[in-house]
């Protein structure tokens, strides 16, 4: 299901969904066992997702405040809570990178993905096909014939038909 949703977001949606990439990077970070590798990944995630998001809000707020555009919608930029940023910063400042460092972001990412991206996915033909396939799989498993007993020989089967 997740891979199909990801494919839909990457290839069929008009609006980009960068939260998927952020989520995948967090999961890769959590799977990394080497502390030095986690430190490199933590810095990369922080720079590429958290810092970019904070900078984009700073620039958008300044831009919108300066020009006062009412018809432009800047709400499509994902906004994460200050608590998430503070949580990550507190560990990074101590040069610590526990596997759950970015955990506060997961719920916020899911919250966003449950909204418009998933609603549009559920209304798409891709989701309908997915449900049809799952229904077919389920029916094949339920209707699978079960053979009980011995297979009779050719002669005994012919005699039972008469």
Short mmCIF file of N, CA and C in Angstrom, two decimals, residues 11 19 26 31 35 42 47 58 73-74 83 100 102 120 133-134 136 140 142 144 154 162:
data_model
loop_
_atom_site.label_atom_id
_atom_site.label_comp_id
_atom_site.label_asym_id
_atom_site.label_seq_id
_atom_site.Cartn_x
_atom_site.Cartn_y
_atom_site.Cartn_z
N UNK A 11 4.23 10.45 -9.13
CA UNK A 11 4.01 10.41 -10.57
C UNK A 11 2.66 10.89 -11.06
N UNK A 19 7.19 15.41 1.87
CA UNK A 19 7.17 14.72 3.16
C UNK A 19 7.50 13.23 2.99
N UNK A 26 14.22 9.60 7.23
CA UNK A 26 14.17 9.33 8.67
C UNK A 26 14.24 7.83 8.92
N UNK A 31 17.50 3.02 10.77
CA UNK A 31 18.05 1.68 10.51
C UNK A 31 19.58 1.65 10.57
N UNK A 35 27.16 4.89 14.61
CA UNK A 35 26.93 6.25 15.13
C UNK A 35 27.48 7.32 14.21
N UNK A 42 22.11 12.52 10.03
CA UNK A 42 21.36 13.52 10.81
C UNK A 42 21.63 14.92 10.28
N UNK A 47 19.83 19.57 7.34
CA UNK A 47 20.07 20.60 6.31
C UNK A 47 19.04 20.55 5.19
N UNK A 58 10.56 31.57 6.53
CA UNK A 58 11.09 32.91 6.79
C UNK A 58 10.97 33.77 5.55
N UNK A 73 -1.40 31.27 -2.28
CA UNK A 73 -1.55 30.37 -1.15
C UNK A 73 -0.19 29.83 -0.75
N UNK A 74 0.35 30.33 0.35
CA UNK A 74 1.63 29.86 0.84
C UNK A 74 1.46 28.75 1.87
N UNK A 83 8.36 22.48 18.65
CA UNK A 83 8.79 21.42 19.56
C UNK A 83 9.65 20.40 18.83
N UNK A 100 15.98 7.44 17.57
CA UNK A 100 14.66 8.09 17.55
C UNK A 100 14.76 9.62 17.49
N UNK A 102 14.53 11.82 15.13
CA UNK A 102 13.53 12.52 14.31
C UNK A 102 12.11 12.01 14.53
N UNK A 120 -6.88 12.50 -2.08
CA UNK A 120 -6.81 12.46 -3.55
C UNK A 120 -6.44 11.06 -4.05
N UNK A 133 -7.50 -5.47 -6.76
CA UNK A 133 -6.48 -6.50 -6.69
C UNK A 133 -6.50 -7.20 -5.33
N UNK A 134 -6.61 -6.41 -4.26
CA UNK A 134 -6.66 -7.00 -2.92
C UNK A 134 -7.90 -7.88 -2.76
N UNK A 136 -9.41 -9.52 -5.18
CA UNK A 136 -9.13 -10.72 -5.95
C UNK A 136 -8.21 -11.66 -5.17
N UNK A 140 -9.17 -15.43 -3.93
CA UNK A 140 -8.40 -16.60 -4.35
C UNK A 140 -7.98 -17.43 -3.15
N UNK A 142 -9.56 -17.59 -0.22
CA UNK A 142 -10.73 -18.16 0.40
C UNK A 142 -11.27 -19.34 -0.41
N UNK A 144 -9.71 -21.36 -2.48
CA UNK A 144 -8.74 -22.38 -2.83
C UNK A 144 -9.29 -23.75 -2.42
N UNK A 154 -7.24 -45.09 -11.01
CA UNK A 154 -8.03 -44.88 -12.22
C UNK A 154 -9.22 -45.83 -12.26
N UNK A 162 -20.00 -45.16 -12.50
CA UNK A 162 -21.06 -45.97 -13.09
C UNK A 162 -22.23 -46.15 -12.19
#
